[in-house]
């Protein structure tokens, strides 16, 4: 028997043939099912028609084929390579045509029915996700073909099943007409990457159903109506409900919200099947220009989430999905935009259970058409409209029974057109209980809210004040930033500034940070690979690594910062008035689930602590809460109150005492270190001795301090540029990393002008400047001592026309060795001028290695802010004023040249040791890798500056327990 057939379906703009109409997804029922996940036989061909279809026939011998795991991507299992592009199509743009070179994977699964598989009724086979086009056979009979990679497709197979030796054959093409609709910023990863399931469909079994569960916030009642394609009954024991499908019933209920995710267990029973229901009562509305749930406006503290695992790509298991949700909840995130496709449906079950608002986004993006001014964009071509409507329907029908889904999104970066309008009209007609979102239409013709990406702070404030102009319809809509604060590499900066705007203007209903996780692929030689590491013809480098989590799901400093910025409880005050101001920033929950505590700290050490009685404030309420008296035995010194809000009892998402919010209130200022200039410089034998310091007589550079070798000390203005420093190629405003390199700040020369040994000081005069430029920094190092300690005062004066800010300003030097580091100042993690909200003043301890932040592409990292003093390598360093501390086992130049973590090995030879930066100031971070540059107030302007450090010898082995660095 020959199975050769045409492959014209690959380039057909239709969504496919043979698949059943979409319906509601549910995880389980009392009907039988059989998972077909696991090991499948696999054959890869170079083109769509390289092999005939005989493999689909019964009895075909695939014994010499390879094996792959389903769910999975074949390119992550040794067959071909992944490709990363942000928006460029990795094939010629000639819709709907695709290249002849079209990797095609033939998959075979032979299975037996369980002995107890019911003999009556029918059966479906369901594919939850296949990229990008699949053709399916069972036992030699073709079932059909489909496109729509992140959407479910079911086929009737009951008449074809036999007790044993069933052959399920699937041909998957990497490229198809559907690829033009799936140009999301992500890896192109072909394969059967979600579950494949055989479902028994009993006679009179459940087909499609729609759970309508609204909430009346005035009466406190919920109205339930379950529309079912097959009539039956709905029971909800906890509410005493037992009604026929289609019949509404109103009862007192507790509403569902992301903060209080109350679900009621129920059952939909038809003549042949019982399906468990998890019902959440809530009402979403557009009211007085605001998005409301249950009558109250909501503020989205959200993230965009691509599905990702560093080894399995988008083939996620339930444990990984749960880990994502738990991490979100523990970091105060309350909302997810499913960028840019519907997630695995089990993820939405978890959002229902744990409580997250969801913008569910359709599997639709045609971003690459921007390269030709949106010409031939499928969204504005009527031939493609059936495919667009199919994708909209498969999303809505699959996910309509999730209370967590409050907004449907038409897609992402698809321009505008008639097809998009058709989708919006269909969704509005099918589901009146949710709002519709789309960012790319500035006129908001098809949407219920105004949405933007990466608008800077000034524009967001204008929008909040209603001064943004535009069509009247748009001005009357609520506003969200569906993407902002691009979390690529070190950053994002400016989160706190955005949050202040969101909280100041009702119209601004929050935003969604881009994005949740770095899409690095685990690689044996590179650590984590990104675009270009697989030899792609076109790629967008490490732009795929722009998440709040590292690929291994360890939180980045950006996530720790975001957690602090979006805390649902504000704790503030000046610390000297005897009270602390507590504000409940929840939208729905009071503070009864939280317990409050205080600690009184002097010089970073806790002197006393206790509990704090805080009323169960309603959402939006504030109270001044009395603090205890300052402990009588408290020593003198810089003091702070630290107040924490923790879970009073364990929840489904975090244990008892999990910290939800904290605030630190200064009480008294620090004591500035003072060194009397009593020691005199003593020249002799090519060196100058000043107190505990020994200096080179010719250069004035220190050799040792207190016997500790200290070398190559000099002014430093360069940092290994961050992704946000470098900016994006399309950025129209200043890209400071590029400007810094053009100016030559990464190759500064140090000219020695004078070494002056005076009566009470050693003064070294220099000029620091880049080759080929006339501008520079006149720099004076002045060393004084009281005999035991050395004080270095650095004075800098800019020469020439400085038109750009500096990357950093401070000194750097090399220690021969160092491991343990302890400091009093901001911690536990890194912080920069516009990423400092999560930095708490205390005493901290780490190691040099532990102070490094493992960004997938190495860059400036690891600075601790507001450091009063630090100890490492046998030195104690005190700052006047406070300073940034960085220590690493490689130079900034080494860090700057590294492309992957594995490039970072300790410097050897003359560069061996630990390199320490003590910075008076750093330039801000911003999020200009896709968003705005740092706000002007975070710019490090080239202007006269003076700062000091006091050095003394100390023990290098720290045995006193301090607060360890923690996430």
mmCIF file of N, CA and C in Angstrom, residues 503-578:
data_model
loop_
_atom_site.group_PDB
_atom_site.id
_atom_site.type_symbol
_atom_site.label_atom_id
_atom_site.label_comp_id
_atom_site.label_asym_id
_atom_site.label_seq_id
_atom_site.Cartn_x
_atom_site.Cartn_y
_atom_site.Cartn_z
ATOM 1 N N UNK A 503 0.563 53.822 41.333
ATOM 2 C CA UNK A 503 -0.195 54.009 42.572
ATOM 3 C C UNK A 503 -0.722 55.432 42.723
ATOM 4 N N UNK A 504 -0.203 56.359 41.920
ATOM 5 C CA UNK A 504 -0.632 57.756 42.032
ATOM 6 C C UNK A 504 -1.822 58.088 41.141
ATOM 7 N N UNK A 505 -2.039 57.294 40.076
ATOM 8 C CA UNK A 505 -3.068 57.637 39.100
ATOM 9 C C UNK A 505 -3.985 56.434 38.884
ATOM 10 N N UNK A 506 -5.272 56.634 39.117
ATOM 11 C CA UNK A 506 -6.226 55.525 39.030
ATOM 12 C C UNK A 506 -6.227 54.866 37.659
ATOM 13 N N UNK A 507 -6.080 55.677 36.614
ATOM 14 C CA UNK A 507 -6.172 55.129 35.258
ATOM 15 C C UNK A 507 -5.064 54.112 34.989
ATOM 16 N N UNK A 508 -3.926 54.264 35.647
ATOM 17 C CA UNK A 508 -2.791 53.368 35.449
ATOM 18 C C UNK A 508 -3.001 52.124 36.300
ATOM 19 N N UNK A 509 -3.318 51.022 35.649
ATOM 20 C CA UNK A 509 -3.666 49.818 36.401
ATOM 21 C C UNK A 509 -2.562 48.770 36.369
ATOM 22 N N UNK A 510 -1.313 49.294 36.340
ATOM 23 C CA UNK A 510 -0.170 48.414 36.528
ATOM 24 C C UNK A 510 0.432 47.943 35.228
ATOM 25 N N UNK A 511 1.237 46.904 35.352
ATOM 26 C CA UNK A 511 1.958 46.437 34.184
ATOM 27 C C UNK A 511 2.529 45.050 34.377
ATOM 28 N N UNK A 512 3.196 44.604 33.329
ATOM 29 C CA UNK A 512 3.741 43.245 33.263
ATOM 30 C C UNK A 512 5.199 43.347 32.830
ATOM 31 N N UNK A 513 6.090 43.008 33.736
ATOM 32 C CA UNK A 513 7.519 43.066 33.431
ATOM 33 C C UNK A 513 7.829 42.051 32.341
ATOM 34 N N UNK A 514 8.684 42.475 31.403
ATOM 35 C CA UNK A 514 9.187 41.525 30.407
ATOM 36 C C UNK A 514 10.549 41.042 30.891
ATOM 37 N N UNK A 515 10.717 39.780 31.155
ATOM 38 C CA UNK A 515 9.744 38.730 31.266
ATOM 39 C C UNK A 515 10.119 37.859 32.432
ATOM 40 N N UNK A 516 9.526 36.661 32.490
ATOM 41 C CA UNK A 516 9.666 35.826 33.674
ATOM 42 C C UNK A 516 11.014 35.126 33.752
ATOM 43 N N UNK A 517 11.489 34.511 32.670
ATOM 44 C CA UNK A 517 12.665 33.648 32.773
ATOM 45 C C UNK A 517 13.580 33.805 31.553
ATOM 46 N N UNK A 518 14.884 33.739 31.812
ATOM 47 C CA UNK A 518 15.859 33.680 30.723
ATOM 48 C C UNK A 518 15.688 32.379 29.949
ATOM 49 N N UNK A 519 15.703 32.460 28.619
ATOM 50 C CA UNK A 519 15.548 31.265 27.802
ATOM 51 C C UNK A 519 16.892 30.670 27.409
ATOM 52 N N UNK A 520 17.822 30.616 28.343
ATOM 53 C CA UNK A 520 19.088 29.979 28.049
ATOM 54 C C UNK A 520 18.917 28.472 27.936
ATOM 55 N N UNK A 521 19.635 27.871 26.990
ATOM 56 C CA UNK A 521 19.589 26.420 26.796
ATOM 57 C C UNK A 521 20.828 25.812 27.438
ATOM 58 N N UNK A 522 20.615 24.834 28.308
ATOM 59 C CA UNK A 522 21.737 24.186 28.977
ATOM 60 C C UNK A 522 22.724 23.644 27.947
ATOM 61 N N UNK A 523 24.000 23.965 28.161
ATOM 62 C CA UNK A 523 25.025 23.606 27.180
ATOM 63 C C UNK A 523 26.262 23.128 27.931
ATOM 64 N N UNK A 524 26.844 21.992 27.533
ATOM 65 C CA UNK A 524 27.952 21.426 28.313
ATOM 66 C C UNK A 524 29.209 22.281 28.308
ATOM 67 N N UNK A 525 29.387 23.143 27.314
ATOM 68 C CA UNK A 525 30.605 23.939 27.216
ATOM 69 C C UNK A 525 30.388 25.411 27.518
ATOM 70 N N UNK A 526 29.174 25.903 27.327
ATOM 71 C CA UNK A 526 28.902 27.332 27.458
ATOM 72 C C UNK A 526 28.123 27.681 28.710
ATOM 73 N N UNK A 527 27.727 26.687 29.486
ATOM 74 C CA UNK A 527 26.837 26.954 30.605
ATOM 75 C C UNK A 527 25.416 27.024 30.109
ATOM 76 N N UNK A 528 25.014 28.204 29.647
ATOM 77 C CA UNK A 528 23.713 28.370 29.003
ATOM 78 C C UNK A 528 23.938 29.054 27.658
ATOM 79 N N UNK A 529 23.374 28.465 26.611
ATOM 80 C CA UNK A 529 23.534 28.985 25.259
ATOM 81 C C UNK A 529 22.412 29.953 24.928
ATOM 82 N N UNK A 530 22.724 30.861 24.018
ATOM 83 C CA UNK A 530 21.713 31.807 23.520
ATOM 84 C C UNK A 530 21.871 31.942 22.012
ATOM 85 N N UNK A 531 21.169 32.894 21.417
ATOM 86 C CA UNK A 531 21.158 33.033 19.976
ATOM 87 C C UNK A 531 22.562 33.142 19.394
ATOM 88 N N UNK A 532 22.802 32.418 18.325
ATOM 89 C CA UNK A 532 24.104 32.405 17.680
ATOM 90 C C UNK A 532 24.996 31.272 18.119
ATOM 91 N N UNK A 533 24.690 30.647 19.240
ATOM 92 C CA UNK A 533 25.529 29.563 19.751
ATOM 93 C C UNK A 533 25.303 28.249 19.018
ATOM 94 N N UNK A 534 24.312 28.223 18.131
ATOM 95 C CA UNK A 534 24.035 27.008 17.371
ATOM 96 C C UNK A 534 24.263 27.230 15.873
ATOM 97 N N UNK A 535 25.008 28.280 15.543
ATOM 98 C CA UNK A 535 25.345 28.527 14.155
ATOM 99 C C UNK A 535 24.208 29.054 13.319
ATOM 100 N N UNK A 536 23.245 29.716 13.943
ATOM 101 C CA UNK A 536 22.103 30.224 13.181
ATOM 102 C C UNK A 536 22.554 31.241 12.128
ATOM 103 N N UNK A 537 21.880 31.214 10.996
ATOM 104 C CA UNK A 537 22.142 32.182 9.932
ATOM 105 C C UNK A 537 21.752 33.583 10.384
ATOM 106 N N UNK A 538 20.588 33.702 10.980
ATOM 107 C CA UNK A 538 20.110 34.936 11.591
ATOM 108 C C UNK A 538 19.810 34.652 13.050
ATOM 109 N N UNK A 539 20.152 35.577 13.898
ATOM 110 C CA UNK A 539 19.818 35.380 15.310
ATOM 111 C C UNK A 539 19.861 36.729 16.013
ATOM 112 N N UNK A 540 19.348 36.753 17.225
ATOM 113 C CA UNK A 540 19.316 37.980 18.018
ATOM 114 C C UNK A 540 20.048 37.810 19.343
ATOM 115 N N UNK A 541 21.111 37.002 19.320
ATOM 116 C CA UNK A 541 22.025 36.928 20.449
ATOM 117 C C UNK A 541 21.355 36.592 21.755
ATOM 118 N N UNK A 542 21.797 37.283 22.805
ATOM 119 C CA UNK A 542 21.288 36.974 24.144
ATOM 120 C C UNK A 542 20.022 37.747 24.483
ATOM 121 N N UNK A 543 19.382 38.336 23.455
ATOM 122 C CA UNK A 543 18.092 39.008 23.687
ATOM 123 C C UNK A 543 17.047 38.008 24.181
ATOM 124 N N UNK A 544 17.300 36.730 24.012
ATOM 125 C CA UNK A 544 16.392 35.691 24.501
ATOM 126 C C UNK A 544 16.558 35.469 26.003
ATOM 127 N N UNK A 545 17.565 36.087 26.591
ATOM 128 C CA UNK A 545 17.796 35.970 28.037
ATOM 129 C C UNK A 545 17.432 37.294 28.683
ATOM 130 N N UNK A 546 16.157 37.476 28.944
ATOM 131 C CA UNK A 546 15.660 38.764 29.433
ATOM 132 C C UNK A 546 14.612 38.557 30.512
ATOM 133 N N UNK A 547 14.935 37.653 31.458
ATOM 134 C CA UNK A 547 13.942 37.292 32.462
ATOM 135 C C UNK A 547 14.357 37.643 33.882
ATOM 136 N N UNK A 548 13.384 37.577 34.763
ATOM 137 C CA UNK A 548 13.603 37.792 36.192
ATOM 138 C C UNK A 548 14.166 36.558 36.883
ATOM 139 N N UNK A 549 14.104 35.418 36.201
ATOM 140 C CA UNK A 549 14.746 34.198 36.678
ATOM 141 C C UNK A 549 15.886 33.847 35.744
ATOM 142 N N UNK A 550 16.956 33.296 36.294
ATOM 143 C CA UNK A 550 17.971 32.695 35.455
ATOM 144 C C UNK A 550 17.410 31.399 34.874
ATOM 145 N N UNK A 551 18.032 30.840 33.841
ATOM 146 C CA UNK A 551 17.454 29.647 33.221
ATOM 147 C C UNK A 551 17.224 28.490 34.186
ATOM 148 N N UNK A 552 18.025 28.413 35.246
ATOM 149 C CA UNK A 552 17.846 27.336 36.230
ATOM 150 C C UNK A 552 16.806 27.681 37.295
ATOM 151 N N UNK A 553 16.052 28.755 37.056
ATOM 152 C CA UNK A 553 14.967 29.213 37.917
ATOM 153 C C UNK A 553 15.443 29.783 39.255
ATOM 154 N N UNK A 554 16.684 30.184 39.323
ATOM 155 C CA UNK A 554 17.142 30.948 40.476
ATOM 156 C C UNK A 554 16.754 32.408 40.282
ATOM 157 N N UNK A 555 16.188 33.041 41.308
ATOM 158 C CA UNK A 555 15.782 34.443 41.150
ATOM 159 C C UNK A 555 16.979 35.344 40.884
ATOM 160 N N UNK A 556 16.798 36.259 39.962
ATOM 161 C CA UNK A 556 17.813 37.270 39.703
ATOM 162 C C UNK A 556 17.623 38.422 40.691
ATOM 163 N N UNK A 557 18.616 39.288 40.820
ATOM 164 C CA UNK A 557 18.401 40.492 41.637
ATOM 165 C C UNK A 557 17.210 41.310 41.163
ATOM 166 N N UNK A 558 16.902 41.244 39.861
ATOM 167 C CA UNK A 558 15.738 41.971 39.355
ATOM 168 C C UNK A 558 14.443 41.487 39.964
ATOM 169 N N UNK A 559 14.314 40.182 40.173
ATOM 170 C CA UNK A 559 13.099 39.648 40.790
ATOM 171 C C UNK A 559 13.037 40.031 42.258
ATOM 172 N N UNK A 560 14.164 40.005 42.936
ATOM 173 C CA UNK A 560 14.194 40.414 44.344
ATOM 174 C C UNK A 560 13.792 41.882 44.466
ATOM 175 N N UNK A 561 14.272 42.703 43.539
ATOM 176 C CA UNK A 561 13.894 44.115 43.526
ATOM 177 C C UNK A 561 12.401 44.272 43.251
ATOM 178 N N UNK A 562 11.882 43.555 42.271
ATOM 179 C CA UNK A 562 10.463 43.662 41.925
ATOM 180 C C UNK A 562 9.594 43.248 43.100
ATOM 181 N N UNK A 563 9.987 42.186 43.772
ATOM 182 C CA UNK A 563 9.247 41.735 44.948
ATOM 183 C C UNK A 563 9.110 42.862 45.967
ATOM 184 N N UNK A 564 10.197 43.599 46.199
ATOM 185 C CA UNK A 564 10.154 44.685 47.168
ATOM 186 C C UNK A 564 9.297 45.844 46.670
ATOM 187 N N UNK A 565 9.454 46.181 45.387
ATOM 188 C CA UNK A 565 8.745 47.335 44.826
ATOM 189 C C UNK A 565 7.235 47.130 44.855
ATOM 190 N N UNK A 566 6.770 45.892 44.639
ATOM 191 C CA UNK A 566 5.318 45.654 44.540
ATOM 192 C C UNK A 566 4.744 45.063 45.826
ATOM 193 N N UNK A 567 5.450 45.221 46.920
ATOM 194 C CA UNK A 567 4.911 44.709 48.188
ATOM 195 C C UNK A 567 3.480 45.178 48.410
ATOM 196 N N UNK A 568 2.617 44.300 48.891
ATOM 197 C CA UNK A 568 1.227 44.705 49.114
ATOM 198 C C UNK A 568 1.001 45.423 50.437
ATOM 199 N N UNK A 569 2.068 45.642 51.185
ATOM 200 C CA UNK A 569 1.984 46.406 52.427
ATOM 201 C C UNK A 569 3.109 47.419 52.419
ATOM 202 N N UNK A 570 2.782 48.690 52.638
ATOM 203 C CA UNK A 570 3.800 49.730 52.727
ATOM 204 C C UNK A 570 4.120 49.976 54.188
ATOM 205 N N UNK A 571 5.402 50.033 54.501
ATOM 206 C CA UNK A 571 5.877 50.237 55.866
ATOM 207 C C UNK A 571 6.840 51.402 55.815
ATOM 208 N N UNK A 572 6.486 52.523 56.456
ATOM 209 C CA UNK A 572 7.316 53.710 56.326
ATOM 210 C C UNK A 572 7.266 54.605 57.536
ATOM 211 N N UNK A 573 8.017 55.694 57.443
ATOM 212 C CA UNK A 573 8.131 56.653 58.532
ATOM 213 C C UNK A 573 9.559 57.129 58.637
ATOM 214 N N UNK A 574 9.791 58.115 59.520
ATOM 215 C CA UNK A 574 11.159 58.626 59.636
ATOM 216 C C UNK A 574 11.937 57.971 60.767
ATOM 217 N N UNK A 575 11.289 57.148 61.577
ATOM 218 C CA UNK A 575 11.983 56.396 62.609
ATOM 219 C C UNK A 575 12.240 57.150 63.889
ATOM 220 N N UNK A 576 12.029 58.458 63.896
ATOM 221 C CA UNK A 576 12.317 59.233 65.110
ATOM 222 C C UNK A 576 11.054 59.680 65.832
ATOM 223 N N UNK A 577 9.897 59.429 65.217
ATOM 224 C CA UNK A 577 8.659 59.908 65.814
ATOM 225 C C UNK A 577 7.959 58.902 66.701
ATOM 226 N N UNK A 578 8.515 57.721 66.855
ATOM 227 C CA UNK A 578 7.924 56.725 67.737
ATOM 228 C C UNK A 578 6.811 55.920 67.117
#
